[in-house]
């Protein structure tokens, strides 16, 4: 290689270096500008802090909920013409394996002779759920209440009766709050559009919006005890172009039913951003995007309210004859629930009753086992929050709201029998005992840097178990305060 060549390389690399520096400078000023300029949005987030009203405090205290998917898809059980399909059974109408006209006459077969809402509510109560979300209208458009705005309802089935009313009554009687699932996307309504490309599309979709508003008004008026709506099917271009309408709809529903809780999935802003507006601020009352997945760290939920909805099989919400493989055991569901509460969220388990109104055995088993666990340990779930301590390998930590009481939910018993606890340094462990047995205190050994060893070698449990921990010196100090003090 010649000298000049080397020299040339030197100059080039110098130039490259300057360019890089220039690029970095430009880039960082762009980042700064981005941080400083907040878009002015008419239809973005309206709430700049967590809701603190009674209804939302109650929502925050639930811990555990039940989802129910029930509709015409439950009749097909995930199969058609002798063939079983692997996808989520409630989506079968969209797979074109049977003619739409055939699916849309399944209402003539909806006749749940074993539908006993009091038994549903009793099972949910024993399981320990504090709220129910039930499908009133899924993507197929079939309405489980006798809507005045379409004929595609239970009123036009052999059953004839309203399904939602007795469910709301039975659950409320059992002390369980009810929320209504409602799919915006509607495969049955001829005015539904996936996108708005022509004037005709917009005219049809305007009719569809009116239909949606009428049905939701009808639901609020028919079931005044509901606490909120769970919206779905809002991901298409047509809805993303309807940010102003989604905004007015949410506000309108809250005006006619004050306190109503509506998650982030309903909304788009005027630029088509969903859940979080174009300034990255949450729309609606809680983050509603955690479907079949869970956050790993507290940072993942940005300190927002949130909820996870989970299927027992890998996927599928409506009844399917077979679940094809692994289905989650009660311990798996309990761990997911505990993780949710430890990260400040609620956990909701889905059930897909058979067309006749019976639950499948797997669901009955999971519900019963979760209920047995909740009976012993519910204190560590209800009205609990993110504890502010680091995640630890033996399990999860929850904290009773407004108290210096922590719960260590142990899934991995250390073979040594000594549980090492890393606190936030401001908390001194005063006592530790098996939940519900305050007199059986464990030996607690304080170590450096906010660490403690708790001798739990006496525990022989084969199930996840809970140790209650009472701390002192942290009185009146919130998790947020502790962060700034550290
Ligand atoms: C998934 C991928 C693309 C488009 C839609 C979905 N999708 C829809 N996944 N789940 C759904 C519905 N939400 C759940 C709560 C069920 O109702 C499910 O059918």
PDB file of N, CA and C in Angstrom, residues 334-401:
ATOM      1  N   UNK A 334     -52.189 -19.090  38.777  1.00  0.00           N
ATOM      2  CA  UNK A 334     -51.940 -18.378  40.043  1.00  0.00           C
ATOM      3  C   UNK A 334     -50.649 -17.563  39.927  1.00  0.00           C
ATOM      4  N   UNK A 335     -49.635 -18.169  39.311  1.00  0.00           N
ATOM      5  CA  UNK A 335     -48.374 -17.427  39.164  1.00  0.00           C
ATOM      6  C   UNK A 335     -48.558 -16.187  38.290  1.00  0.00           C
ATOM      7  N   UNK A 336     -49.351 -16.334  37.226  1.00  0.00           N
ATOM      8  CA  UNK A 336     -49.608 -15.172  36.352  1.00  0.00           C
ATOM      9  C   UNK A 336     -50.402 -14.086  37.087  1.00  0.00           C
ATOM     10  N   UNK A 337     -51.371 -14.532  37.884  1.00  0.00           N
ATOM     11  CA  UNK A 337     -52.153 -13.569  38.672  1.00  0.00           C
ATOM     12  C   UNK A 337     -51.255 -12.829  39.664  1.00  0.00           C
ATOM     13  N   UNK A 338     -50.413 -13.586  40.349  1.00  0.00           N
ATOM     14  CA  UNK A 338     -49.521 -12.996  41.353  1.00  0.00           C
ATOM     15  C   UNK A 338     -48.551 -12.021  40.681  1.00  0.00           C
ATOM     16  N   UNK A 339     -48.011 -12.440  39.532  1.00  0.00           N
ATOM     17  CA  UNK A 339     -47.108 -11.543  38.820  1.00  0.00           C
ATOM     18  C   UNK A 339     -47.830 -10.245  38.429  1.00  0.00           C
ATOM     19  N   UNK A 340     -49.080 -10.398  37.961  1.00  0.00           N
ATOM     20  CA  UNK A 340     -49.856  -9.208  37.576  1.00  0.00           C
ATOM     21  C   UNK A 340     -50.015  -8.260  38.756  1.00  0.00           C
ATOM     22  N   UNK A 341     -50.462  -8.794  39.885  1.00  0.00           N
ATOM     23  CA  UNK A 341     -50.711  -7.935  41.047  1.00  0.00           C
ATOM     24  C   UNK A 341     -49.385  -7.317  41.526  1.00  0.00           C
ATOM     25  N   UNK A 342     -48.309  -8.103  41.467  1.00  0.00           N
ATOM     26  CA  UNK A 342     -47.005  -7.588  41.923  1.00  0.00           C
ATOM     27  C   UNK A 342     -46.510  -6.446  41.038  1.00  0.00           C
ATOM     28  N   UNK A 343     -47.062  -6.360  39.813  1.00  0.00           N
ATOM     29  CA  UNK A 343     -46.681  -5.268  38.914  1.00  0.00           C
ATOM     30  C   UNK A 343     -47.821  -4.255  38.765  1.00  0.00           C
ATOM     31  N   UNK A 344     -48.749  -4.289  39.716  1.00  0.00           N
ATOM     32  CA  UNK A 344     -49.795  -3.258  39.765  1.00  0.00           C
ATOM     33  C   UNK A 344     -50.968  -3.461  38.824  1.00  0.00           C
ATOM     34  N   UNK A 345     -51.190  -4.696  38.347  1.00  0.00           N
ATOM     35  CA  UNK A 345     -52.298  -4.932  37.413  1.00  0.00           C
ATOM     36  C   UNK A 345     -53.303  -5.948  37.919  1.00  0.00           C
ATOM     37  N   UNK A 346     -54.388  -6.107  37.165  1.00  0.00           N
ATOM     38  CA  UNK A 346     -55.375  -7.154  37.430  1.00  0.00           C
ATOM     39  C   UNK A 346     -55.178  -8.293  36.437  1.00  0.00           C
ATOM     40  N   UNK A 347     -55.569  -9.495  36.846  1.00  0.00           N
ATOM     41  CA  UNK A 347     -55.426 -10.673  35.987  1.00  0.00           C
ATOM     42  C   UNK A 347     -56.805 -11.291  35.745  1.00  0.00           C
ATOM     43  N   UNK A 348     -57.104 -11.575  34.478  1.00  0.00           N
ATOM     44  CA  UNK A 348     -58.434 -12.049  34.101  1.00  0.00           C
ATOM     45  C   UNK A 348     -58.308 -13.373  33.352  1.00  0.00           C
ATOM     46  N   UNK A 349     -58.979 -14.409  33.838  1.00  0.00           N
ATOM     47  CA  UNK A 349     -58.918 -15.735  33.218  1.00  0.00           C
ATOM     48  C   UNK A 349     -60.158 -15.957  32.366  1.00  0.00           C
ATOM     49  N   UNK A 350     -59.942 -16.393  31.116  1.00  0.00           N
ATOM     50  CA  UNK A 350     -61.081 -16.596  30.215  1.00  0.00           C
ATOM     51  C   UNK A 350     -61.710 -17.984  30.330  1.00  0.00           C
ATOM     52  N   UNK A 351     -63.019 -18.004  30.206  1.00  0.00           N
ATOM     53  CA  UNK A 351     -63.807 -19.231  30.165  1.00  0.00           C
ATOM     54  C   UNK A 351     -64.673 -19.201  28.909  1.00  0.00           C
ATOM     55  N   UNK A 352     -64.773 -20.345  28.237  1.00  0.00           N
ATOM     56  CA  UNK A 352     -65.608 -20.432  27.036  1.00  0.00           C
ATOM     57  C   UNK A 352     -66.631 -21.539  27.217  1.00  0.00           C
ATOM     58  N   UNK A 353     -67.801 -21.204  27.758  1.00  0.00           N
ATOM     59  CA  UNK A 353     -68.795 -22.256  28.000  1.00  0.00           C
ATOM     60  C   UNK A 353     -69.233 -22.921  26.693  1.00  0.00           C
ATOM     61  N   UNK A 354     -69.710 -24.174  26.834  1.00  0.00           N
ATOM     62  CA  UNK A 354     -70.285 -24.894  25.697  1.00  0.00           C
ATOM     63  C   UNK A 354     -71.592 -24.210  25.285  1.00  0.00           C
ATOM     64  N   UNK A 355     -72.082 -24.544  24.103  1.00  0.00           N
ATOM     65  CA  UNK A 355     -73.316 -23.916  23.611  1.00  0.00           C
ATOM     66  C   UNK A 355     -74.490 -24.172  24.551  1.00  0.00           C
ATOM     67  N   UNK A 356     -74.455 -25.300  25.260  1.00  0.00           N
ATOM     68  CA  UNK A 356     -75.589 -25.604  26.144  1.00  0.00           C
ATOM     69  C   UNK A 356     -75.505 -24.870  27.480  1.00  0.00           C
ATOM     70  N   UNK A 357     -74.396 -24.162  27.722  1.00  0.00           N
ATOM     71  CA  UNK A 357     -74.287 -23.383  28.956  1.00  0.00           C
ATOM     72  C   UNK A 357     -73.426 -24.017  30.026  1.00  0.00           C
ATOM     73  N   UNK A 358     -72.876 -25.218  29.728  1.00  0.00           N
ATOM     74  CA  UNK A 358     -71.999 -25.877  30.715  1.00  0.00           C
ATOM     75  C   UNK A 358     -70.546 -25.473  30.492  1.00  0.00           C
ATOM     76  N   UNK A 359     -69.786 -25.452  31.591  1.00  0.00           N
ATOM     77  CA  UNK A 359     -68.344 -25.238  31.470  1.00  0.00           C
ATOM     78  C   UNK A 359     -67.648 -26.570  31.261  1.00  0.00           C
ATOM     79  N   UNK A 360     -66.541 -26.535  30.555  1.00  0.00           N
ATOM     80  CA  UNK A 360     -65.774 -27.764  30.338  1.00  0.00           C
ATOM     81  C   UNK A 360     -65.030 -28.132  31.628  1.00  0.00           C
ATOM     82  N   UNK A 361     -64.683 -29.410  31.736  1.00  0.00           N
ATOM     83  CA  UNK A 361     -64.065 -29.915  32.967  1.00  0.00           C
ATOM     84  C   UNK A 361     -62.763 -29.215  33.317  1.00  0.00           C
ATOM     85  N   UNK A 362     -61.908 -28.973  32.306  1.00  0.00           N
ATOM     86  CA  UNK A 362     -60.616 -28.331  32.574  1.00  0.00           C
ATOM     87  C   UNK A 362     -60.824 -26.983  33.267  1.00  0.00           C
ATOM     88  N   UNK A 363     -61.828 -26.236  32.803  1.00  0.00           N
ATOM     89  CA  UNK A 363     -62.105 -24.921  33.391  1.00  0.00           C
ATOM     90  C   UNK A 363     -62.653 -25.058  34.812  1.00  0.00           C
ATOM     91  N   UNK A 364     -63.483 -26.056  35.008  1.00  0.00           N
ATOM     92  CA  UNK A 364     -64.056 -26.270  36.344  1.00  0.00           C
ATOM     93  C   UNK A 364     -62.945 -26.610  37.342  1.00  0.00           C
ATOM     94  N   UNK A 365     -62.001 -27.437  36.888  1.00  0.00           N
ATOM     95  CA  UNK A 365     -60.881 -27.836  37.757  1.00  0.00           C
ATOM     96  C   UNK A 365     -60.011 -26.624  38.102  1.00  0.00           C
ATOM     97  N   UNK A 366     -59.626 -25.855  37.082  1.00  0.00           N
ATOM     98  CA  UNK A 366     -58.783 -24.678  37.332  1.00  0.00           C
ATOM     99  C   UNK A 366     -59.481 -23.680  38.255  1.00  0.00           C
ATOM    100  N   UNK A 367     -60.770 -23.462  38.007  1.00  0.00           N
ATOM    101  CA  UNK A 367     -61.515 -22.488  38.826  1.00  0.00           C
ATOM    102  C   UNK A 367     -61.536 -22.950  40.280  1.00  0.00           C
ATOM    103  N   UNK A 368     -61.798 -24.237  40.482  1.00  0.00           N
ATOM    104  CA  UNK A 368     -61.883 -24.748  41.849  1.00  0.00           C
ATOM    105  C   UNK A 368     -60.531 -24.643  42.555  1.00  0.00           C
ATOM    106  N   UNK A 369     -59.475 -25.051  41.845  1.00  0.00           N
ATOM    107  CA  UNK A 369     -58.144 -25.022  42.477  1.00  0.00           C
ATOM    108  C   UNK A 369     -57.668 -23.592  42.750  1.00  0.00           C
ATOM    109  N   UNK A 370     -57.967 -22.688  41.817  1.00  0.00           N
ATOM    110  CA  UNK A 370     -57.605 -21.285  42.076  1.00  0.00           C
ATOM    111  C   UNK A 370     -58.367 -20.782  43.302  1.00  0.00           C
ATOM    112  N   UNK A 371     -59.636 -21.170  43.393  1.00  0.00           N
ATOM    113  CA  UNK A 371     -60.469 -20.746  44.524  1.00  0.00           C
ATOM    114  C   UNK A 371     -59.941 -21.270  45.851  1.00  0.00           C
ATOM    115  N   UNK A 372     -59.467 -22.527  45.821  1.00  0.00           N
ATOM    116  CA  UNK A 372     -58.923 -23.101  47.062  1.00  0.00           C
ATOM    117  C   UNK A 372     -57.678 -22.325  47.493  1.00  0.00           C
ATOM    118  N   UNK A 373     -56.858 -21.970  46.524  1.00  0.00           N
ATOM    119  CA  UNK A 373     -55.651 -21.195  46.840  1.00  0.00           C
ATOM    120  C   UNK A 373     -56.030 -19.805  47.337  1.00  0.00           C
ATOM    121  N   UNK A 374     -57.008 -19.194  46.652  1.00  0.00           N
ATOM    122  CA  UNK A 374     -57.445 -17.845  47.039  1.00  0.00           C
ATOM    123  C   UNK A 374     -58.029 -17.837  48.451  1.00  0.00           C
ATOM    124  N   UNK A 375     -58.722 -18.891  48.794  1.00  0.00           N
ATOM    125  CA  UNK A 375     -59.318 -18.979  50.127  1.00  0.00           C
ATOM    126  C   UNK A 375     -58.252 -18.774  51.215  1.00  0.00           C
ATOM    127  N   UNK A 376     -57.081 -19.370  50.988  1.00  0.00           N
ATOM    128  CA  UNK A 376     -55.982 -19.254  51.949  1.00  0.00           C
ATOM    129  C   UNK A 376     -55.230 -17.930  51.836  1.00  0.00           C
ATOM    130  N   UNK A 377     -55.122 -17.432  50.615  1.00  0.00           N
ATOM    131  CA  UNK A 377     -54.115 -16.399  50.340  1.00  0.00           C
ATOM    132  C   UNK A 377     -54.643 -15.092  49.766  1.00  0.00           C
ATOM    133  N   UNK A 378     -55.963 -14.939  49.747  1.00  0.00           N
ATOM    134  CA  UNK A 378     -56.546 -13.771  49.059  1.00  0.00           C
ATOM    135  C   UNK A 378     -56.065 -12.433  49.613  1.00  0.00           C
ATOM    136  N   UNK A 379     -55.668 -12.431  50.873  1.00  0.00           N
ATOM    137  CA  UNK A 379     -55.179 -11.196  51.480  1.00  0.00           C
ATOM    138  C   UNK A 379     -53.977 -10.620  50.717  1.00  0.00           C
ATOM    139  N   UNK A 380     -53.224 -11.519  50.070  1.00  0.00           N
ATOM    140  CA  UNK A 380     -52.035 -11.080  49.319  1.00  0.00           C
ATOM    141  C   UNK A 380     -52.379 -10.598  47.916  1.00  0.00           C
ATOM    142  N   UNK A 381     -53.672 -10.717  47.525  1.00  0.00           N
ATOM    143  CA  UNK A 381     -54.107 -10.363  46.168  1.00  0.00           C
ATOM    144  C   UNK A 381     -55.015  -9.135  46.176  1.00  0.00           C
ATOM    145  N   UNK A 382     -56.075  -9.170  46.981  1.00  0.00           N
ATOM    146  CA  UNK A 382     -57.052  -8.073  46.944  1.00  0.00           C
ATOM    147  C   UNK A 382     -56.463  -6.788  47.525  1.00  0.00           C
ATOM    148  N   UNK A 383     -56.761  -5.704  46.826  1.00  0.00           N
ATOM    149  CA  UNK A 383     -56.314  -4.372  47.248  1.00  0.00           C
ATOM    150  C   UNK A 383     -54.800  -4.316  47.514  1.00  0.00           C
ATOM    151  N   UNK A 384     -54.060  -5.025  46.687  1.00  0.00           N
ATOM    152  CA  UNK A 384     -52.602  -5.010  46.810  1.00  0.00           C
ATOM    153  C   UNK A 384     -51.986  -4.299  45.614  1.00  0.00           C
ATOM    154  N   UNK A 385     -50.744  -3.896  45.770  1.00  0.00           N
ATOM    155  CA  UNK A 385     -50.085  -3.104  44.734  1.00  0.00           C
ATOM    156  C   UNK A 385     -48.628  -3.524  44.572  1.00  0.00           C
ATOM    157  N   UNK A 386     -47.997  -2.893  43.613  1.00  0.00           N
ATOM    158  CA  UNK A 386     -46.558  -3.033  43.377  1.00  0.00           C
ATOM    159  C   UNK A 386     -45.823  -2.608  44.649  1.00  0.00           C
ATOM    160  N   UNK A 387     -44.890  -3.469  45.120  1.00  0.00           N
ATOM    161  CA  UNK A 387     -44.242  -3.220  46.409  1.00  0.00           C
ATOM    162  C   UNK A 387     -43.046  -2.283  46.314  1.00  0.00           C
ATOM    163  N   UNK A 388     -42.469  -2.148  45.142  1.00  0.00           N
ATOM    164  CA  UNK A 388     -41.314  -1.263  44.990  1.00  0.00           C
ATOM    165  C   UNK A 388     -39.979  -1.939  45.290  1.00  0.00           C
ATOM    166  N   UNK A 389     -40.019  -3.210  45.679  1.00  0.00           N
ATOM    167  CA  UNK A 389     -38.777  -3.940  45.919  1.00  0.00           C
ATOM    168  C   UNK A 389     -38.375  -4.659  44.640  1.00  0.00           C
ATOM    169  N   UNK A 390     -37.089  -4.985  44.529  1.00  0.00           N
ATOM    170  CA  UNK A 390     -36.620  -5.697  43.338  1.00  0.00           C
ATOM    171  C   UNK A 390     -37.312  -7.055  43.209  1.00  0.00           C
ATOM    172  N   UNK A 391     -37.475  -7.499  41.979  1.00  0.00           N
ATOM    173  CA  UNK A 391     -37.962  -8.856  41.720  1.00  0.00           C
ATOM    174  C   UNK A 391     -36.926  -9.836  42.272  1.00  0.00           C
ATOM    175  N   UNK A 392     -37.383 -10.916  42.906  1.00  0.00           N
ATOM    176  CA  UNK A 392     -36.449 -11.869  43.516  1.00  0.00           C
ATOM    177  C   UNK A 392     -36.744 -13.288  43.023  1.00  0.00           C
ATOM    178  N   UNK A 393     -35.686 -14.091  43.006  1.00  0.00           N
ATOM    179  CA  UNK A 393     -35.792 -15.374  42.292  1.00  0.00           C
ATOM    180  C   UNK A 393     -36.800 -16.348  42.890  1.00  0.00           C
ATOM    181  N   UNK A 394     -37.084 -16.227  44.200  1.00  0.00           N
ATOM    182  CA  UNK A 394     -37.992 -17.204  44.817  1.00  0.00           C
ATOM    183  C   UNK A 394     -39.466 -16.951  44.490  1.00  0.00           C
ATOM    184  N   UNK A 395     -39.786 -15.764  43.949  1.00  0.00           N
ATOM    185  CA  UNK A 395     -41.200 -15.513  43.634  1.00  0.00           C
ATOM    186  C   UNK A 395     -41.522 -14.054  43.430  1.00  0.00           C
ATOM    187  N   UNK A 396     -42.605 -13.613  44.040  1.00  0.00           N
ATOM    188  CA  UNK A 396     -43.149 -12.270  43.777  1.00  0.00           C
ATOM    189  C   UNK A 396     -43.516 -11.583  45.093  1.00  0.00           C
ATOM    190  N   UNK A 397     -43.578 -10.250  45.042  1.00  0.00           N
ATOM    191  CA  UNK A 397     -43.906  -9.467  46.227  1.00  0.00           C
ATOM    192  C   UNK A 397     -45.101  -8.575  45.912  1.00  0.00           C
ATOM    193  N   UNK A 398     -46.100  -8.597  46.796  1.00  0.00           N
ATOM    194  CA  UNK A 398     -47.188  -7.622  46.692  1.00  0.00           C
ATOM    195  C   UNK A 398     -47.240  -6.839  47.999  1.00  0.00           C
ATOM    196  N   UNK A 399     -47.951  -5.730  47.977  1.00  0.00           N
ATOM    197  CA  UNK A 399     -48.035  -4.888  49.167  1.00  0.00           C
ATOM    198  C   UNK A 399     -49.470  -4.423  49.348  1.00  0.00           C
ATOM    199  N   UNK A 400     -49.954  -4.483  50.567  1.00  0.00           N
ATOM    200  CA  UNK A 400     -51.303  -3.973  50.838  1.00  0.00           C
ATOM    201  C   UNK A 400     -51.287  -2.455  50.661  1.00  0.00           C
ATOM    202  N   UNK A 401     -52.260  -1.949  49.917  1.00  0.00           N
ATOM    203  CA  UNK A 401     -52.313  -0.498  49.704  1.00  0.00           C
ATOM    204  C   UNK A 401     -52.444   0.239  51.031  1.00  0.00           C
TER     205      UNK A 401
END
